[in-house]
Amino acid sequence: MSRKIKVLVADDNQEFAMTLAGYLEKEDEMEVIGIARDGNEAIELIENSLPDVAILDVIMPHLDGLGVLEKLEASNITKKPLGMILSAVGQDKITQKAIALG
């Protein structure tokens, strides 16, 4: 059996986060290792759990999804997760910044 892909979901909309996590958990090759309600909690869970993928909402309290990517870029974490940004906001500037941050 191969190792599961560890996923962190970060979104301040708890209903959406739980729905997304439930969908991902149905996939045999994925394991949701945590759900964060804001960017600061996401950073803490990333540092402690070292997920393979972090699915981040752009707009969250305390620290937004782009801020999480910026902190990860500047951090000394040995294993940085692949970042995926989710948003209902369709601004090109946000998209370009997310791409620039990996």
GROMACS .gro file of N, CA and C in nm:
model
  306
    1MET      N    1   0.084  -0.119   0.000
    1MET     CA    2   0.000   0.000   0.000
    1MET      C    3   0.088   0.124   0.000
    2SER      N    4   0.057   0.218  -0.086
    2SER     CA    5   0.137   0.339  -0.093
    2SER      C    6   0.096   0.438   0.015
    3ARG      N    7   0.187   0.531   0.042
    3ARG     CA    8   0.163   0.633   0.143
    3ARG      C    9   0.055   0.729   0.095
    4LYS      N   10  -0.033   0.768   0.186
    4LYS     CA   11  -0.140   0.861   0.151
    4LYS      C   12  -0.087   1.003   0.142
    5ILE      N   13  -0.151   1.083   0.059
    5ILE     CA   14  -0.119   1.225   0.046
    5ILE      C   15  -0.186   1.296   0.163
    6LYS      N   16  -0.105   1.364   0.246
    6LYS     CA   17  -0.157   1.435   0.362
    6LYS      C   18  -0.201   1.576   0.319
    7VAL      N   19  -0.326   1.610   0.349
    7VAL     CA   20  -0.385   1.737   0.305
    7VAL      C   21  -0.432   1.818   0.425
    8LEU      N   22  -0.403   1.947   0.421
    8LEU     CA   23  -0.456   2.043   0.519
    8LEU      C   24  -0.556   2.132   0.446
    9VAL      N   25  -0.672   2.154   0.507
    9VAL     CA   26  -0.772   2.245   0.453
    9VAL      C   27  -0.779   2.367   0.544
   10ALA      N   28  -0.765   2.487   0.486
   10ALA     CA   29  -0.773   2.610   0.565
   10ALA      C   30  -0.879   2.701   0.503
   11ASP      N   31  -0.988   2.721   0.576
   11ASP     CA   32  -1.097   2.806   0.529
   11ASP      C   33  -1.178   2.849   0.650
   12ASP      N   34  -1.214   2.976   0.657
   12ASP     CA   35  -1.291   3.024   0.771
   12ASP      C   36  -1.438   2.985   0.762
   13ASN      N   37  -1.483   2.937   0.647
   13ASN     CA   38  -1.618   2.888   0.632
   13ASN      C   39  -1.617   2.740   0.671
   14GLN      N   40  -1.655   2.713   0.795
   14GLN     CA   41  -1.645   2.577   0.849
   14GLN      C   42  -1.729   2.476   0.771
   15GLU      N   43  -1.846   2.518   0.726
   15GLU     CA   44  -1.931   2.426   0.650
   15GLU      C   45  -1.863   2.383   0.521
   16PHE      N   46  -1.805   2.480   0.449
   16PHE     CA   47  -1.734   2.447   0.326
   16PHE      C   48  -1.611   2.361   0.354
   17ALA      N   49  -1.536   2.396   0.458
   17ALA     CA   50  -1.415   2.321   0.493
   17ALA      C   51  -1.449   2.175   0.525
   18MET      N   52  -1.556   2.154   0.599
   18MET     CA   53  -1.597   2.017   0.634
   18MET      C   54  -1.644   1.941   0.510
   19THR      N   55  -1.716   2.009   0.421
   19THR     CA   56  -1.761   1.945   0.298
   19THR      C   57  -1.642   1.903   0.212
   20LEU      N   58  -1.546   1.994   0.196
   20LEU     CA   59  -1.427   1.965   0.117
   20LEU      C   60  -1.346   1.851   0.181
   21ALA      N   61  -1.328   1.857   0.312
   21ALA     CA   62  -1.254   1.752   0.382
   21ALA      C   63  -1.323   1.617   0.366
   22GLY      N   64  -1.453   1.615   0.376
   22GLY     CA   65  -1.528   1.491   0.358
   22GLY      C   66  -1.512   1.434   0.219
   23TYR      N   67  -1.513   1.521   0.120
   23TYR     CA   68  -1.493   1.477  -0.018
   23TYR      C   69  -1.353   1.419  -0.036
   24LEU      N   70  -1.253   1.487   0.017
   24LEU     CA   71  -1.115   1.440   0.003
   24LEU      C   72  -1.092   1.308   0.076
   25GLU      N   73  -1.154   1.292   0.192
   25GLU     CA   74  -1.138   1.169   0.271
   25GLU      C   75  -1.194   1.046   0.199
   26LYS      N   76  -1.285   1.067   0.105
   26LYS     CA   77  -1.340   0.955   0.028
   26LYS      C   78  -1.240   0.899  -0.072
   27GLU      N   79  -1.137   0.976  -0.101
   27GLU     CA   80  -1.033   0.931  -0.192
   27GLU      C   81  -0.935   0.842  -0.116
   28ASP      N   82  -0.913   0.722  -0.165
   28ASP     CA   83  -0.827   0.626  -0.096
   28ASP      C   84  -0.685   0.676  -0.075
   29GLU      N   85  -0.636   0.759  -0.166
   29GLU     CA   86  -0.497   0.802  -0.157
   29GLU      C   87  -0.477   0.932  -0.079
   30MET      N   88  -0.584   0.985  -0.019
   30MET     CA   89  -0.573   1.112   0.054
   30MET      C   90  -0.616   1.097   0.199
   31GLU      N   91  -0.551   1.178   0.284
   31GLU     CA   92  -0.583   1.182   0.426
   31GLU      C   93  -0.583   1.329   0.468
   32VAL      N   94  -0.695   1.378   0.519
   32VAL     CA   95  -0.703   1.515   0.570
   32VAL      C   96  -0.646   1.514   0.710
   33ILE      N   97  -0.535   1.587   0.729
   33ILE     CA   98  -0.467   1.584   0.859
   33ILE      C   99  -0.511   1.698   0.950
   34GLY      N  100  -0.590   1.791   0.896
   34GLY     CA  101  -0.639   1.900   0.979
   34GLY      C  102  -0.720   2.000   0.901
   35ILE      N  103  -0.801   2.076   0.976
   35ILE     CA  104  -0.879   2.186   0.920
   35ILE      C  105  -0.847   2.309   1.003
   36ALA      N  106  -0.800   2.414   0.936
   36ALA     CA  107  -0.768   2.540   1.004
   36ALA      C  108  -0.876   2.643   0.972
   37ARG      N  109  -0.906   2.727   1.070
   37ARG     CA  110  -1.008   2.830   1.052
   37ARG      C  111  -0.951   2.965   1.011
   38ASP      N  112  -0.819   2.980   1.022
   38ASP     CA  113  -0.755   3.105   0.981
   38ASP      C  114  -0.610   3.075   0.943
   39GLY      N  115  -0.543   3.176   0.890
   39GLY     CA  116  -0.407   3.157   0.841
   39GLY      C  117  -0.307   3.122   0.950
   40ASN      N  118  -0.321   3.181   1.067
   40ASN     CA  119  -0.229   3.151   1.177
   40ASN      C  120  -0.240   3.004   1.219
   41GLU      N  121  -0.363   2.956   1.227
   41GLU     CA  122  -0.384   2.815   1.262
   41GLU      C  123  -0.328   2.725   1.151
   42ALA      N  124  -0.342   2.768   1.026
   42ALA     CA  125  -0.288   2.691   0.914
   42ALA      C  126  -0.136   2.679   0.925
   43ILE      N  127  -0.068   2.789   0.956
   43ILE     CA  128   0.078   2.786   0.971
   43ILE      C  129   0.117   2.688   1.082
   44GLU      N  130   0.048   2.696   1.195
   44GLU     CA  131   0.077   2.608   1.308
   44GLU      C  132   0.059   2.461   1.269
   45LEU      N  133  -0.050   2.429   1.201
   45LEU     CA  134  -0.075   2.291   1.160
   45LEU      C  135   0.027   2.245   1.056
   46ILE      N  136   0.067   2.334   0.967
   46ILE     CA  137   0.168   2.298   0.866
   46ILE      C  138   0.300   2.266   0.933
   47GLU      N  139   0.341   2.350   1.028
   47GLU     CA  140   0.468   2.329   1.099
   47GLU      C  141   0.467   2.199   1.179
   48ASN      N  142   0.352   2.166   1.239
   48ASN     CA  143   0.344   2.048   1.326
   48ASN      C  144   0.313   1.918   1.252
   49SER      N  145   0.238   1.927   1.142
   49SER     CA  146   0.192   1.806   1.074
   49SER      C  147   0.260   1.778   0.940
   50LEU      N  148   0.327   1.879   0.884
   50LEU     CA  149   0.398   1.865   0.756
   50LEU      C  150   0.313   1.800   0.647
   51PRO      N  151   0.200   1.863   0.611
   51PRO     CA  152   0.117   1.805   0.505
   51PRO      C  153   0.187   1.813   0.369
   52ASP      N  154   0.142   1.730   0.277
   52ASP     CA  155   0.193   1.734   0.140
   52ASP      C  156   0.129   1.848   0.061
   53VAL      N  157   0.002   1.875   0.093
   53VAL     CA  158  -0.077   1.976   0.022
   53VAL      C  159  -0.150   2.062   0.125
   54ALA      N  160  -0.151   2.193   0.102
   54ALA     CA  161  -0.229   2.286   0.185
   54ALA      C  162  -0.327   2.357   0.092
   55ILE      N  163  -0.456   2.335   0.115
   55ILE     CA  164  -0.561   2.402   0.039
   55ILE      C  165  -0.602   2.523   0.121
   56LEU      N  166  -0.577   2.642   0.067
   56LEU     CA  167  -0.593   2.767   0.141
   56LEU      C  168  -0.698   2.858   0.078
   57ASP      N  169  -0.787   2.909   0.160
   57ASP     CA  170  -0.879   3.013   0.116
   57ASP      C  171  -0.799   3.142   0.106
   58VAL      N  172  -0.830   3.226   0.009
   58VAL     CA  173  -0.759   3.354  -0.003
   58VAL      C  174  -0.796   3.445   0.113
   59ILE      N  175  -0.923   3.456   0.144
   59ILE     CA  176  -0.968   3.551   0.246
   59ILE      C  177  -1.002   3.476   0.374
   60MET      N  178  -0.916   3.497   0.476
   60MET     CA  179  -0.937   3.437   0.608
   60MET      C  180  -0.899   3.540   0.713
   61PRO      N  181  -0.950   3.524   0.835
   61PRO     CA  182  -0.912   3.616   0.942
   61PRO      C  183  -0.766   3.599   0.983
   62HIS      N  184  -0.710   3.704   1.039
   62HIS     CA  185  -0.576   3.709   1.098
   62HIS      C  186  -0.463   3.701   0.995
   63LEU      N  187  -0.471   3.606   0.904
   63LEU     CA  188  -0.370   3.589   0.801
   63LEU      C  189  -0.437   3.520   0.683
   64ASP      N  190  -0.433   3.585   0.567
   64ASP     CA  191  -0.502   3.526   0.451
   64ASP      C  192  -0.416   3.418   0.385
   65GLY      N  193  -0.472   3.353   0.285
   65GLY     CA  194  -0.403   3.245   0.217
   65GLY      C  195  -0.270   3.287   0.155
   66LEU      N  196  -0.266   3.407   0.097
   66LEU     CA  197  -0.141   3.456   0.041
   66LEU      C  198  -0.038   3.481   0.150
   67GLY      N  199  -0.085   3.531   0.265
   67GLY     CA  200   0.005   3.551   0.378
   67GLY      C  201   0.064   3.421   0.428
   68VAL      N  202  -0.016   3.314   0.425
   68VAL     CA  203   0.034   3.182   0.463
   68VAL      C  204   0.146   3.141   0.367
   69LEU      N  205   0.124   3.158   0.236
   69LEU     CA  206   0.227   3.123   0.138
   69LEU      C  207   0.353   3.206   0.159
   70GLU      N  208   0.337   3.335   0.189
   70GLU     CA  209   0.453   3.422   0.214
   70GLU      C  210   0.531   3.375   0.336
   71LYS      N  211   0.460   3.341   0.445
   71LYS     CA  212   0.528   3.294   0.566
   71LYS      C  213   0.600   3.162   0.540
   72LEU      N  214   0.537   3.074   0.464
   72LEU     CA  215   0.602   2.947   0.432
   72LEU      C  216   0.727   2.969   0.349
   73GLU      N  217   0.719   3.062   0.255
   73GLU     CA  218   0.834   3.091   0.168
   73GLU      C  219   0.952   3.141   0.251
   74ALA      N  220   0.923   3.221   0.354
   74ALA     CA  221   1.028   3.279   0.438
   74ALA      C  222   1.071   3.188   0.553
   75SER      N  223   1.001   3.077   0.572
   75SER     CA  224   1.029   2.991   0.687
   75SER      C  225   1.142   2.893   0.660
   76ASN      N  226   1.184   2.827   0.766
   76ASN     CA  227   1.287   2.724   0.757
   76ASN      C  228   1.228   2.584   0.761
   77ILE      N  229   1.100   2.572   0.731
   77ILE     CA  230   1.036   2.440   0.732
   77ILE      C  231   1.107   2.352   0.629
   78THR      N  232   1.143   2.233   0.671
   78THR     CA  233   1.218   2.144   0.582
   78THR      C  234   1.133   2.089   0.468
   79LYS      N  235   1.005   2.070   0.493
   79LYS     CA  236   0.916   2.017   0.390
   79LYS      C  237   0.796   2.111   0.375
   80LYS      N  238   0.801   2.193   0.272
   80LYS     CA  239   0.690   2.286   0.247
   80LYS      C  240   0.584   2.217   0.163
   81PRO      N  241   0.456   2.236   0.200
   81PRO     CA  242   0.350   2.171   0.123
   81PRO      C  243   0.327   2.241  -0.011
   82LEU      N  244   0.271   2.167  -0.103
   82LEU     CA  245   0.222   2.225  -0.226
   82LEU      C  246   0.102   2.310  -0.188
   83GLY      N  247   0.101   2.437  -0.225
   83GLY     CA  248  -0.009   2.526  -0.189
   83GLY      C  249  -0.113   2.534  -0.300
   84MET      N  250  -0.239   2.521  -0.262
   84MET     CA  251  -0.350   2.538  -0.356
   84MET      C  252  -0.440   2.646  -0.298
   85ILE      N  253  -0.467   2.748  -0.379
   85ILE     CA  254  -0.551   2.859  -0.334
   85ILE      C  255  -0.692   2.842  -0.387
   86LEU      N  256  -0.790   2.858  -0.296
   86LEU     CA  257  -0.931   2.856  -0.333
   86LEU      C  258  -0.988   2.994  -0.309
   87SER      N  259  -1.072   3.039  -0.401
   87SER     CA  260  -1.136   3.168  -0.378
   87SER      C  261  -1.253   3.188  -0.471
   88ALA      N  262  -1.352   3.257  -0.421
   88ALA     CA  263  -1.462   3.302  -0.506
   88ALA      C  264  -1.428   3.437  -0.566
   89VAL      N  265  -1.320   3.497  -0.518
   89VAL     CA  266  -1.275   3.627  -0.569
   89VAL      C  267  -1.200   3.604  -0.698
   90GLY      N  268  -1.233   3.677  -0.802
   90GLY     CA  269  -1.170   3.657  -0.931
   90GLY      C  270  -1.080   3.772  -0.972
   91GLN      N  271  -0.993   3.818  -0.883
   91GLN     CA  272  -0.905   3.929  -0.916
   91GLN      C  273  -0.772   3.878  -0.970
   92ASP      N  274  -0.731   3.935  -1.083
   92ASP     CA  275  -0.606   3.893  -1.147
   92ASP      C  276  -0.485   3.917  -1.059
   93LYS      N  277  -0.483   4.026  -0.981
   93LYS     CA  278  -0.368   4.054  -0.895
   93LYS      C  279  -0.347   3.944  -0.792
   94ILE      N  280  -0.457   3.896  -0.734
   94ILE     CA  281  -0.447   3.788  -0.635
   94ILE      C  282  -0.397   3.661  -0.702
   95THR      N  283  -0.449   3.632  -0.818
   95THR     CA  284  -0.406   3.512  -0.891
   95THR      C  285  -0.259   3.518  -0.924
   96GLN      N  286  -0.212   3.632  -0.973
   96GLN     CA  287  -0.071   3.646  -1.009
   96GLN      C  288   0.020   3.635  -0.887
   97LYS      N  289  -0.024   3.692  -0.775
   97LYS     CA  290   0.058   3.683  -0.653
   97LYS      C  291   0.065   3.539  -0.604
   98ALA      N  292  -0.048   3.468  -0.610
   98ALA     CA  293  -0.049   3.328  -0.569
   98ALA      C  294   0.045   3.245  -0.656
   99ILE      N  295   0.044   3.270  -0.784
   99ILE     CA  296   0.133   3.199  -0.876
   99ILE      C  297   0.278   3.230  -0.844
  100ALA      N  298   0.307   3.357  -0.817
  100ALA     CA  299   0.444   3.398  -0.786
  100ALA      C  300   0.495   3.332  -0.656
  101LEU      N  301   0.403   3.304  -0.564
  101LEU     CA  302   0.441   3.243  -0.437
  101LEU      C  303   0.444   3.090  -0.446
  102GLY      N  304   0.421   3.038  -0.563
  102GLY     CA  305   0.431   2.893  -0.583
  102GLY      C  306   0.300   2.823  -0.577
   0.00000   0.00000   0.00000
